[in-house]
Short mmCIF file of C-alpha atoms in Angstrom, two decimals:
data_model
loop_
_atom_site.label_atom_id
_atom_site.label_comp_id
_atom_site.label_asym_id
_atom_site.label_seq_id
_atom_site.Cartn_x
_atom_site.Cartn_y
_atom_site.Cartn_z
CA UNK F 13 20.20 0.15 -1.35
CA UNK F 14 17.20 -1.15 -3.09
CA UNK F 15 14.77 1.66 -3.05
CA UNK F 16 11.84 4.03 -4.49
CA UNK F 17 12.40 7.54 -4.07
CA UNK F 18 9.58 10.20 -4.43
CA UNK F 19 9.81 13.77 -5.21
CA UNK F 20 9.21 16.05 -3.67
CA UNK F 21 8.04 14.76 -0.16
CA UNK F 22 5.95 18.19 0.43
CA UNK F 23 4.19 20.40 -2.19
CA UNK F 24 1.81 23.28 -1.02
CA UNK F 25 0.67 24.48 -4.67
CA UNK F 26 -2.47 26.57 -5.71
CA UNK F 27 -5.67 25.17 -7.82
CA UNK F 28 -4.92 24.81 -10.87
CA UNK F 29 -1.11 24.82 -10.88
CA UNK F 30 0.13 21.78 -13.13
CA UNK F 31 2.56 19.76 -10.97
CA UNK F 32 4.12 16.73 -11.38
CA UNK F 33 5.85 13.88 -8.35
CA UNK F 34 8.22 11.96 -9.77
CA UNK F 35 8.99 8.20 -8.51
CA UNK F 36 12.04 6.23 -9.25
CA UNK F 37 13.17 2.77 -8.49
CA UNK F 38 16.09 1.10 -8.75
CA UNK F 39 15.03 -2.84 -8.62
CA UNK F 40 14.57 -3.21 -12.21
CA UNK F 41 10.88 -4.05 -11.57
CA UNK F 42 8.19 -4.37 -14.05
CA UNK F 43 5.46 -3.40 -12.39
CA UNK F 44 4.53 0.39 -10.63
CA UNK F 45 1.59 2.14 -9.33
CA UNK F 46 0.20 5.21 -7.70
CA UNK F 47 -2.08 4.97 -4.47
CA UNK F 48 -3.20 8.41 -2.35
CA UNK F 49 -4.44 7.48 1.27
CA UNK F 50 -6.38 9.61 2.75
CA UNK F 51 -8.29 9.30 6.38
CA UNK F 52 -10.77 6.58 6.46
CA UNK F 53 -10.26 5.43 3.01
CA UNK F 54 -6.88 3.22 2.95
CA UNK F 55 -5.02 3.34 0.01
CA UNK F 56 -6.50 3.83 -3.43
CA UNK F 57 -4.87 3.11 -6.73
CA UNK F 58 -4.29 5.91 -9.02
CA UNK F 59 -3.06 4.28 -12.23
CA UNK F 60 -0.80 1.48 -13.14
CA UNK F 61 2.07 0.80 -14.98
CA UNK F 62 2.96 -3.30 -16.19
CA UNK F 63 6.25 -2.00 -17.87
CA UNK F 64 7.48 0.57 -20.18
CA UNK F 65 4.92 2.18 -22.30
CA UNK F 66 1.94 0.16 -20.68
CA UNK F 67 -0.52 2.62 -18.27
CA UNK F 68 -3.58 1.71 -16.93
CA UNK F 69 -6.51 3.09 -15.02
CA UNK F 70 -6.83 2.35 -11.11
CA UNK F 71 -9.73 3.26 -9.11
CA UNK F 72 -9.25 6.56 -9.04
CA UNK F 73 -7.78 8.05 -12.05
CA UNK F 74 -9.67 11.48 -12.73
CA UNK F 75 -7.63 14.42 -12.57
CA UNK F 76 -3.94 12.28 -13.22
CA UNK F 77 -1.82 11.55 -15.56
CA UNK F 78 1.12 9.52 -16.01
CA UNK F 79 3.57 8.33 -18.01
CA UNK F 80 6.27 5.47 -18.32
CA UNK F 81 8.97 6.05 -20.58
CA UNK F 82 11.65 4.10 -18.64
CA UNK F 83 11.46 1.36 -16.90
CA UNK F 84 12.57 3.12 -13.32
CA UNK F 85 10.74 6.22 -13.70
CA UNK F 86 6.46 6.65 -13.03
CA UNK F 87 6.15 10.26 -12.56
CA UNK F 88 2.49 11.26 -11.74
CA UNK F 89 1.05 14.52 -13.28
CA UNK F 90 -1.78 16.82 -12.02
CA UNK F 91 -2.48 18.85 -14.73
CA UNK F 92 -5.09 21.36 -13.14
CA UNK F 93 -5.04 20.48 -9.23
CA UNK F 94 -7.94 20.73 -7.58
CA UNK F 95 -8.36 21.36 -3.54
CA UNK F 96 -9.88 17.68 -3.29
CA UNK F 97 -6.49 16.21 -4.64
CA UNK F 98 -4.80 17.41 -1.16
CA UNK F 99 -3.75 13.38 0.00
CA UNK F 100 -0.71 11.72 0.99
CA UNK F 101 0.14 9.85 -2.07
CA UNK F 102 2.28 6.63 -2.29
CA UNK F 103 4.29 5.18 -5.53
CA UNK F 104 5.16 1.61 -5.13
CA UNK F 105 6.69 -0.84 -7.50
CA UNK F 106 7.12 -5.11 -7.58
CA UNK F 107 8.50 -8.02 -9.69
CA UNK F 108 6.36 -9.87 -11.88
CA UNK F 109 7.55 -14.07 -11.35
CA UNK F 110 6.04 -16.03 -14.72
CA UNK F 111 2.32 -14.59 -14.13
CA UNK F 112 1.97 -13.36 -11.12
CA UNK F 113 3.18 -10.44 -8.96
CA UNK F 114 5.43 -10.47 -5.98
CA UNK F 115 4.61 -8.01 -2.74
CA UNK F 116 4.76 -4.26 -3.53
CA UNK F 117 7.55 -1.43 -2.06
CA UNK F 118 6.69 1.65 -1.25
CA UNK F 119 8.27 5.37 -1.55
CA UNK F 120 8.43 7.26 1.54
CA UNK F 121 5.25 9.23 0.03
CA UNK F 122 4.44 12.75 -0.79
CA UNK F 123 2.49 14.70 0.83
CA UNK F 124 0.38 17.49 -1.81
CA UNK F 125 -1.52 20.48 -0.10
CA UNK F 126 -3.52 22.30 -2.92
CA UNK F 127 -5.24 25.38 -2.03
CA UNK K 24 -14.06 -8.55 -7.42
CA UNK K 25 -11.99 -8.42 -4.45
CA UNK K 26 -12.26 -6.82 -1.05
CA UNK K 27 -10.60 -6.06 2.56
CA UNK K 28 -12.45 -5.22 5.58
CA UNK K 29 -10.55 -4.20 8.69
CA UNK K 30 -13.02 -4.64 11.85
CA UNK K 31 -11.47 -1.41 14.33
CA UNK K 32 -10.24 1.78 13.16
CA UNK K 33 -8.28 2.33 16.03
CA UNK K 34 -7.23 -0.39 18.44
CA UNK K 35 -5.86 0.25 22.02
CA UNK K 36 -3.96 -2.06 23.76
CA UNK K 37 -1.20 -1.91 26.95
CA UNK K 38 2.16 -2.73 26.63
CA UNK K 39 3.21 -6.51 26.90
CA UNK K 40 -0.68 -7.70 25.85
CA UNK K 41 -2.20 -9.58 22.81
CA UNK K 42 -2.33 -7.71 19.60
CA UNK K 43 -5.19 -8.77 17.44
CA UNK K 44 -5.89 -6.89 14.05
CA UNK K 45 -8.76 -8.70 11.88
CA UNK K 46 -8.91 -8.54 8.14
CA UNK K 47 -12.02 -10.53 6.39
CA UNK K 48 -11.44 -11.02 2.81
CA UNK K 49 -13.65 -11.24 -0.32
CA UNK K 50 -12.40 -13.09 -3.52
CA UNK K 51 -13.85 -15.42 -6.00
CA UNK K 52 -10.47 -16.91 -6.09
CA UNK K 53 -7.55 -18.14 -3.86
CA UNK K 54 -6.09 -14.68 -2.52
CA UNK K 55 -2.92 -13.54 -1.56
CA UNK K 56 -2.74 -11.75 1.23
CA UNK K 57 -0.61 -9.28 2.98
CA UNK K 58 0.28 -6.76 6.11
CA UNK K 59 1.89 -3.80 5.86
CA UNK K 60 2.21 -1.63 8.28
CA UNK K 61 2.85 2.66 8.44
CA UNK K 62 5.09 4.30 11.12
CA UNK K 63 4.56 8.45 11.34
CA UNK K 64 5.72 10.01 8.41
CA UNK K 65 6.93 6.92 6.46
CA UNK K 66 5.98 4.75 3.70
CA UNK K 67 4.44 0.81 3.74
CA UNK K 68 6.68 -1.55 5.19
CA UNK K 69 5.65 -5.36 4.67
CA UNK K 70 4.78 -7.32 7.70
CA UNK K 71 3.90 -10.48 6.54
CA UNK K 72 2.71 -11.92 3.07
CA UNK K 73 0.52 -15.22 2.33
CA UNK K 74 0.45 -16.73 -0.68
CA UNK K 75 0.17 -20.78 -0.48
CA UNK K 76 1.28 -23.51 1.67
CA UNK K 77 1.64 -23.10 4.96
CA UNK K 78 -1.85 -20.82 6.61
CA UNK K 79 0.00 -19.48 9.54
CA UNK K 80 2.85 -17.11 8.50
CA UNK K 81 5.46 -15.32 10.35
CA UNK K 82 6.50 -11.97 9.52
CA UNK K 83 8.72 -9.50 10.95
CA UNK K 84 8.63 -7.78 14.97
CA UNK K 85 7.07 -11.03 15.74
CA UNK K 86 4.00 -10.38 14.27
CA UNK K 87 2.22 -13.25 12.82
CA UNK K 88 -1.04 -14.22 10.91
CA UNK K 89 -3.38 -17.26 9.82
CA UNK K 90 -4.96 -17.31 6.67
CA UNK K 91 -8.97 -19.46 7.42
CA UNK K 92 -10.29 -19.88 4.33
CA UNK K 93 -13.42 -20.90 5.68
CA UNK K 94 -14.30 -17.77 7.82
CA UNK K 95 -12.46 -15.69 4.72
CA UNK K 96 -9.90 -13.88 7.69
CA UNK K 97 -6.06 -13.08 7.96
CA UNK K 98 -6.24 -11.59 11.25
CA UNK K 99 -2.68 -10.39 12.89
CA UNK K 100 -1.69 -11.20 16.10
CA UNK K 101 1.67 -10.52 18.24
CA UNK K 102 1.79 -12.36 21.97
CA UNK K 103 3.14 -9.13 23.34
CA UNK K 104 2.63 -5.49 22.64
CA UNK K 105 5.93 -3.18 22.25
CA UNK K 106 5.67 0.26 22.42
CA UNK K 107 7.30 0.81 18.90
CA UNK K 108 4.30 -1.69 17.74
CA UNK K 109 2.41 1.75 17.55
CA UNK K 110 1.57 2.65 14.30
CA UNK K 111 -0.93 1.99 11.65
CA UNK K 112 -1.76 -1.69 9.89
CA UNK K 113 -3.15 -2.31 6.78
CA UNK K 114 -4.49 -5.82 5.60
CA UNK K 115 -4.60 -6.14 1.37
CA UNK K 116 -5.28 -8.71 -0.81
CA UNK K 117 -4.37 -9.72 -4.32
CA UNK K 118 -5.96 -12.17 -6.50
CA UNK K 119 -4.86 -14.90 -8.84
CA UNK K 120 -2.55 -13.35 -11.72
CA UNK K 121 -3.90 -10.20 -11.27
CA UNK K 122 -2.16 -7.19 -10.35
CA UNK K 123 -4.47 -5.19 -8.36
CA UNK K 124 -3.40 -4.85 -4.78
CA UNK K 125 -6.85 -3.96 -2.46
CA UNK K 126 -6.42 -2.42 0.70
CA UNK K 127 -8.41 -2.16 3.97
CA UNK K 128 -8.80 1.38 4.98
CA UNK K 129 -6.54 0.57 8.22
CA UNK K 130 -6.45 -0.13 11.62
CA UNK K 131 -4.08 2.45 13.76
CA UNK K 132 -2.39 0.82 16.70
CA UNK K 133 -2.20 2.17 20.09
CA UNK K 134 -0.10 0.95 23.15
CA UNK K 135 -0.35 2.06 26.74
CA UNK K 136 2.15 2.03 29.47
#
């Protein structure tokens, strides 16, 4: 089944506790990206990945890391969490046709408390 | 740059009547545009998707929208309200080549009995 998987889908950590959610697809797509949503604001994006080895700022980037040594894997760090981190964050990946991008999927998303 | 605005944080509606979710766009070039929508506890799941041709698409749960370039809207309609149409709705648009997708902030779906 064509997919992305995030883990874990609930975290309660403490400030300052260096965590990472990892997010795996298996649709051989280019393209992936981190969103949180939180109440009021929709979705914003976190960072972006084209393809292996090629990150990019979103909207929201302070505070996160990532990384993308494979093409199916776009794990999202938080190196010192802070309490205004707490969100519901999303990973989502698509297929790039020629030059342009085809609709996004989403992973079932992961919920991060931080105290 | 581009932008989403969802008119109605919360819409309530009784089962069997019109659903009607607006989305006004803002691009400096032809956008494409999408629905998703959010049930409890679950990830994005794509509605509906424009991206040229036809301005009235048909998505999935018999949801539908029309892209009007000249009043910049995608709103999403459905003749008939279910109650499993409850959930939240998101409108987001994407520009040219770029790969930036731009949500609304959402519009959560009610329906009555």
């Amino acid at each position: 089944e064509a997919q992305v998987t995030q883990n874990p889908r609930y975290l309660i950590t403490v400030t300052g506790k260096k965590l990472t959610v990892t997010c795996s697809q298996n649709m051989n797509h280019e393209y992936m990206s981190w969103y949180r949503q939180d109440p009021g604001l929709g979705l914003r994006q976190i960072y972006y990945s084209m393809n292996v080895e090629v990150t990019d700022k979103g909207d929201v980037p302070e505070g996160y890391k990532v990384s993308r040594k494979e093409k199916r894997n776009f794990p999202l760090i938080l190196e010192s969490p802070s309490p205004n981190q707490t969100s519901l964050y999303f990973c989502a990946s698509s297929t790039r046709q020629g030059s342009s991008y085809n609709e996004q999927f989403f992973g079932p998303g992961t919920r991060l408390t931080v105290l | 740059a581009q932008s989403v605005t969802q008119l109605g944080s919360h819409v309530s509606v009784s089962e069997g009547a019109l659903v009607l979710l607006r989305c006004n766009y803002s691009s400096s070039v032809p956008p494409y545009l999408f629905w998703y929508v959010q049930y409890p506890n679950q990830g994005l799941q794509l509605l509906l998707k424009y991206t040229t041709g036809a301005t009235l698409v048909k998505g999935i749960n018999g949801f539908e929208a029309e892209f009007k370039k000249s009043e910049t809207s995608f709103h999403l309609t459905k003749p008939s309200a279910h109650m499993s149409d409850a959930a939240e709705y998101f409108c987001a648009v994407r520009t040219g080549t770029a790969s930036k997708l731009t949500f609304g902030t959402g519009t959560r779906l009610q329906v009555t009995l």
